[in-house]
Amino acid sequence: LLISSSRVREQHQLLYPELKFSCNGSVTKWIYGAVNRSATGELPEIQIWRQTDIDTYTKQHFSRVSANETEPGTNIHEHYPETPLEFQEGDILGYFQPRRDDSQ
């Protein structure tokens, strides 16, 4: 289930309500699979969002994910935010994907 997605010049801002935190804490390491083909050099973001109204969410924290974190020969990334991404119970995970370069 995707709660919010906007597409502007093929940029994607995604919120994942099914990835709601059930406690307070912080994200200190993130392992994920992706292919980074940014047309602008802009980096993807891992984000923490908080509901501020019935249908409004506000981005609380984010970490830009650099492209050099790929395990050689795979699309697996291991990312350590410079500052842990603090979250509270009820916060949800978000992801920003920059505009793609489809020429690769």
XYZ file of N, CA, C and O in Angstrom:
416
model
N 0.849 -1.190 0.000
C 0.000 0.000 0.000
C 0.873 1.224 0.000
O 1.762 1.359 0.822
N 0.662 2.107 -0.922
C 1.437 3.322 -1.074
C 0.546 4.491 -0.706
O -0.512 4.672 -1.295
N 0.962 5.274 0.286
C 0.094 6.351 0.738
C 0.284 7.627 -0.074
O -0.639 8.380 -0.265
N 1.490 7.871 -0.570
C 1.719 9.100 -1.313
C 2.810 8.873 -2.333
O 3.829 8.294 -2.023
N 2.570 9.325 -3.523
C 3.587 9.249 -4.557
C 3.395 10.422 -5.479
O 2.293 10.679 -5.938
N 4.460 11.172 -5.712
C 4.364 12.256 -6.673
C 5.406 12.018 -7.744
O 6.500 11.550 -7.471
N 5.042 12.327 -8.970
C 5.953 12.114 -10.090
C 6.147 13.448 -10.793
O 5.223 13.966 -11.397
N 7.336 13.982 -10.677
C 7.682 15.227 -11.332
C 8.987 14.975 -12.070
O 10.010 14.721 -11.449
N 8.899 15.023 -13.414
C 10.083 14.720 -14.219
C 10.710 13.394 -13.805
O 11.906 13.255 -13.691
N 9.868 12.438 -13.541
C 10.273 11.097 -13.178
C 10.965 11.013 -11.822
O 11.657 10.061 -11.533
N 10.803 12.011 -10.973
C 11.252 11.911 -9.588
C 10.142 11.233 -8.812
O 8.966 11.430 -9.103
N 10.505 10.447 -7.835
C 9.502 9.742 -7.040
C 9.708 10.010 -5.566
O 10.816 9.847 -5.058
N 8.656 10.444 -4.893
C 8.656 10.563 -3.447
C 7.658 9.535 -2.943
O 6.475 9.616 -3.268
N 8.136 8.557 -2.210
C 7.293 7.461 -1.753
C 7.236 7.425 -0.234
O 8.252 7.619 0.434
N 6.039 7.165 0.295
C 5.850 6.929 1.721
C 5.263 5.540 1.878
O 4.388 5.147 1.111
N 5.754 4.817 2.861
C 5.342 3.427 3.056
C 4.645 3.265 4.405
O 5.294 2.991 5.415
N 3.314 3.422 4.460
C 2.610 3.315 5.744
C 2.697 1.911 6.361
O 2.559 1.756 7.563
N 2.962 0.893 5.522
C 3.090 -0.456 6.082
C 4.417 -0.618 6.814
O 4.603 -1.591 7.543
N 5.318 0.340 6.660
C 6.593 0.323 7.379
C 6.552 1.352 8.503
O 7.389 2.222 8.631
N 5.521 1.224 9.343
C 5.325 2.119 10.476
C 6.119 1.584 11.664
O 6.062 0.403 11.981
N 6.864 2.478 12.310
C 7.656 2.076 13.469
C 6.746 1.861 14.676
O 5.872 2.667 14.955
N 6.959 0.777 15.385
C 6.126 0.435 16.544
C 6.815 0.775 17.862
O 6.334 0.386 18.928
N 7.944 1.483 17.790
C 8.680 1.871 18.991
C 9.494 3.120 18.667
O 9.474 3.609 17.542
N 10.214 3.641 19.655
C 11.127 4.762 19.450
C 12.527 4.204 19.233
O 12.883 3.176 19.808
N 13.325 4.879 18.415
C 14.683 4.397 18.193
C 15.378 5.182 17.101
O 15.053 6.338 16.834
N 16.343 4.527 16.444
C 17.072 5.175 15.367
C 17.554 4.144 14.357
O 17.798 2.991 14.697
N 17.658 4.597 13.110
C 18.199 3.769 12.040
C 19.683 4.103 11.951
O 20.055 5.253 11.719
N 20.540 3.094 12.132
C 21.984 3.305 12.078
C 22.624 2.586 10.891
O 23.763 2.865 10.554
N 21.870 1.674 10.284
C 22.377 0.937 9.127
C 21.192 0.535 8.265
O 20.135 0.162 8.783
N 21.369 0.596 6.955
C 20.294 0.269 6.026
C 20.878 -0.613 4.932
O 21.864 -0.260 4.301
N 20.281 -1.769 4.684
C 20.694 -2.658 3.597
C 19.516 -2.756 2.635
O 18.398 -3.064 3.048
N 19.762 -2.505 1.357
C 18.679 -2.506 0.378
C 19.218 -2.826 -1.009
O 20.426 -2.777 -1.245
N 18.332 -3.137 -1.918
C 18.702 -3.404 -3.303
C 18.162 -2.309 -4.196
O 16.987 -1.966 -4.109
N 19.022 -1.744 -5.045
C 18.596 -0.674 -5.947
C 19.645 -0.460 -7.020
O 20.789 -0.862 -6.865
N 19.212 0.202 -8.080
C 20.122 0.627 -9.137
C 20.015 2.141 -9.206
O 18.922 2.674 -9.372
N 21.132 2.840 -9.039
C 21.122 4.300 -9.069
C 21.494 4.780 -10.460
O 22.612 4.595 -10.902
N 20.511 5.387 -11.142
C 20.746 5.951 -12.473
C 20.248 7.390 -12.498
O 19.429 7.751 -13.323
N 20.749 8.191 -11.594
C 20.310 9.574 -11.505
C 20.826 10.381 -12.691
O 21.996 10.302 -13.042
N 19.941 11.157 -13.281
C 20.313 12.002 -14.420
C 20.960 13.300 -13.952
O 21.633 13.965 -14.713
N 20.747 13.659 -12.712
C 21.171 14.961 -12.221
C 22.333 14.891 -11.245
O 22.828 15.929 -10.829
N 22.744 13.699 -10.869
C 23.764 13.564 -9.830
C 23.162 13.660 -8.445
O 23.843 13.513 -7.440
N 21.857 13.926 -8.391
C 21.145 13.995 -7.117
C 21.073 12.602 -6.513
O 20.895 11.619 -7.227
N 21.228 12.503 -5.210
C 21.263 11.203 -4.547
C 19.892 10.827 -3.982
O 19.138 11.689 -3.528
N 19.580 9.530 -3.972
C 18.357 9.067 -3.311
C 18.418 9.377 -1.815
O 19.504 9.552 -1.262
N 17.257 9.430 -1.184
C 17.188 9.677 0.259
C 16.372 8.587 0.939
O 15.314 8.200 0.446
N 16.848 8.135 2.076
C 16.057 7.343 3.016
C 15.522 8.354 4.024
O 16.271 9.207 4.505
N 14.221 8.266 4.348
C 13.576 9.320 5.130
C 12.705 8.760 6.251
O 12.181 7.658 6.147
N 12.533 9.585 7.275
C 11.577 9.318 8.350
C 10.508 10.410 8.283
O 10.836 11.602 8.274
N 9.238 9.998 8.216
C 8.112 10.929 8.123
C 7.200 10.755 9.342
O 7.032 9.650 9.852
N 6.590 11.865 9.776
C 5.679 11.850 10.928
C 4.335 12.426 10.516
O 4.254 13.466 9.863
N 3.270 11.755 10.931
C 1.921 12.245 10.645
C 1.636 13.436 11.550
O 1.793 13.358 12.768
N 1.243 14.558 10.937
C 0.961 15.778 11.694
C -0.510 16.162 11.668
O -0.928 17.035 12.410
N -1.274 15.508 10.789
C -2.708 15.747 10.683
C -3.309 14.497 10.054
O -2.585 13.588 9.669
N -4.604 14.457 9.898
C -5.282 13.262 9.399
C -4.717 12.785 8.071
O -4.591 11.596 7.836
N -4.345 13.705 7.190
C -3.810 13.312 5.888
C -2.532 14.072 5.530
O -2.220 14.293 4.364
N -1.786 14.489 6.548
C -0.560 15.252 6.346
C 0.613 14.594 7.067
O 0.501 14.250 8.237
N 1.713 14.443 6.325
C 2.954 13.916 6.887
C 4.058 14.931 6.664
O 4.081 15.626 5.652
N 4.987 15.019 7.612
C 6.112 15.930 7.524
C 7.406 15.137 7.627
O 7.547 14.301 8.519
N 8.345 15.441 6.728
C 9.635 14.758 6.760
C 10.408 15.235 7.983
O 10.624 16.425 8.162
N 10.830 14.293 8.833
C 11.543 14.614 10.057
C 13.064 14.513 9.890
O 13.800 15.348 10.381
N 13.508 13.451 9.242
C 14.937 13.186 9.074
C 15.160 12.514 7.723
O 14.268 11.860 7.200
N 16.376 12.662 7.194
C 16.712 11.968 5.954
C 18.219 11.754 5.892
O 18.990 12.403 6.587
N 18.599 10.826 5.045
C 20.005 10.560 4.786
C 20.161 10.311 3.298
O 19.459 9.472 2.729
N 21.060 11.049 2.650
C 21.330 10.838 1.225
C 22.212 9.609 1.066
O 23.186 9.436 1.782
N 21.863 8.781 0.121
C 22.537 7.503 -0.089
C 23.494 7.632 -1.265
O 23.061 7.836 -2.396
N 24.789 7.524 -1.004
C 25.767 7.669 -2.081
C 25.843 6.404 -2.924
O 25.608 5.301 -2.448
N 26.165 6.594 -4.198
C 26.157 5.499 -5.163
C 27.341 4.558 -5.009
O 27.339 3.472 -5.560
N 28.350 4.925 -4.264
C 29.540 4.085 -4.159
C 29.433 3.020 -3.072
O 30.431 2.427 -2.693
N 28.251 2.770 -2.596
C 28.084 1.792 -1.528
C 27.620 0.437 -2.036
O 27.233 -0.427 -1.277
N 27.662 0.224 -3.333
C 27.208 -1.030 -3.910
C 28.247 -2.119 -3.688
O 29.434 -1.908 -3.869
N 27.778 -3.280 -3.291
C 28.643 -4.450 -3.211
C 29.013 -4.829 -4.642
O 28.143 -4.929 -5.494
N 30.290 -5.001 -4.942
C 30.699 -5.279 -6.331
C 29.920 -6.428 -6.964
O 29.734 -7.479 -6.360
N 29.419 -6.182 -8.187
C 28.714 -7.213 -8.940
C 27.267 -7.434 -8.543
O 26.621 -8.341 -9.043
N 26.733 -6.628 -7.646
C 25.333 -6.787 -7.214
C 24.652 -5.421 -7.189
O 25.284 -4.402 -7.428
N 23.377 -5.411 -6.861
C 22.678 -4.150 -6.635
C 22.410 -3.955 -5.142
O 21.526 -3.224 -4.757
N 23.177 -4.637 -4.298
C 23.003 -4.552 -2.847
C 23.823 -3.393 -2.297
O 25.009 -3.261 -2.567
N 23.159 -2.550 -1.526
C 23.804 -1.400 -0.899
C 23.763 -1.579 0.617
O 22.789 -2.094 1.167
N 24.783 -1.099 1.269
C 24.829 -1.039 2.731
C 25.120 0.418 3.062
O 26.145 0.955 2.668
N 24.202 1.058 3.746
C 24.309 2.499 4.007
C 24.306 2.760 5.508
O 23.480 2.225 6.238
N 25.264 3.595 5.947
C 25.350 4.048 7.333
C 25.121 5.558 7.347
O 25.994 6.305 6.894
N 23.983 6.032 7.831
C 23.751 7.476 7.879
C 24.824 8.172 8.716
O 25.289 7.621 9.725
N 25.238 9.376 8.298
C 26.205 10.142 9.083
C 25.691 10.383 10.489
O 26.438 10.313 11.454
N 24.416 10.697 10.590
C 23.741 10.875 11.866
C 22.595 9.874 11.901
O 21.830 9.793 10.937
N 22.457 9.093 12.981
C 21.336 8.135 13.039
C 19.992 8.832 12.777
O 19.778 9.965 13.205
N 19.112 8.152 12.040
C 17.786 8.697 11.732
C 16.851 8.356 12.883
O 16.395 7.221 13.019
N 16.594 9.331 13.733
C 15.742 9.138 14.906
C 14.275 9.002 14.485
O 13.823 9.713 13.601
N 13.563 8.087 15.114
C 12.141 7.928 14.847
C 11.383 7.710 16.131
O 11.954 7.322 17.155
N 10.081 7.997 16.079
C 9.166 7.776 17.192
C 8.117 6.763 16.766
O 7.873 6.576 15.566
N 7.500 6.149 17.736
C 6.408 5.223 17.446
C 5.382 5.926 16.563
O 4.990 7.056 16.816
N 4.982 5.272 15.480
C 4.002 5.834 14.556
C 4.619 6.493 13.331
O 3.927 6.721 12.344
N 5.912 6.832 13.379
C 6.583 7.392 12.203
C 6.633 6.336 11.107
O 6.555 5.134 11.384
N 6.759 6.784 9.862
C 6.836 5.846 8.742
C 8.081 6.110 7.906
O 8.683 7.187 7.972
N 8.418 5.130 7.112
C 9.587 5.201 6.258
C 9.232 5.831 4.927
O 8.154 5.589 4.382
N 10.138 6.640 4.402
C 9.967 7.239 3.087
C 11.226 7.059 2.270
O 12.298 6.759 2.796
N 11.069 7.243 0.953
C 12.200 7.117 0.044
C 12.021 8.107 -1.096
O 10.935 8.223 -1.660
N 13.086 8.827 -1.422
C 13.065 9.736 -2.559
C 14.004 9.196 -3.622
O 15.175 8.905 -3.351
N 13.496 9.051 -4.846
C 14.294 8.603 -5.992
C 14.411 9.758 -6.966
O 13.402 10.228 -7.488
N 15.638 10.253 -7.224
C 15.802 11.342 -8.186
C 15.398 10.927 -9.601
O 15.244 9.737 -9.877
N 15.296 11.909 -10.454
C 14.987 11.659 -11.861
C 16.017 10.716 -12.456
O 17.216 10.872 -12.255
N 15.533 9.731 -13.183
C 16.412 8.695 -13.770
C 17.011 9.124 -15.084
O 16.405 9.844 -15.855
N 18.187 8.574 -15.347
C 18.826 8.710 -16.646
C 18.643 7.360 -17.330
O 19.322 6.404 -17.009
N 17.722 7.264 -18.274
C 17.424 5.983 -18.943
C 18.351 5.702 -20.104
O 18.174 4.719 -20.822
N 19.369 6.521 -20.287
C 20.275 6.295 -21.409
C 21.322 5.222 -21.116
O 22.043 4.814 -21.987
N 21.416 4.771 -19.860
C 22.416 3.775 -19.497
C 21.977 2.390 -19.893
O 20.860 2.039 -19.885
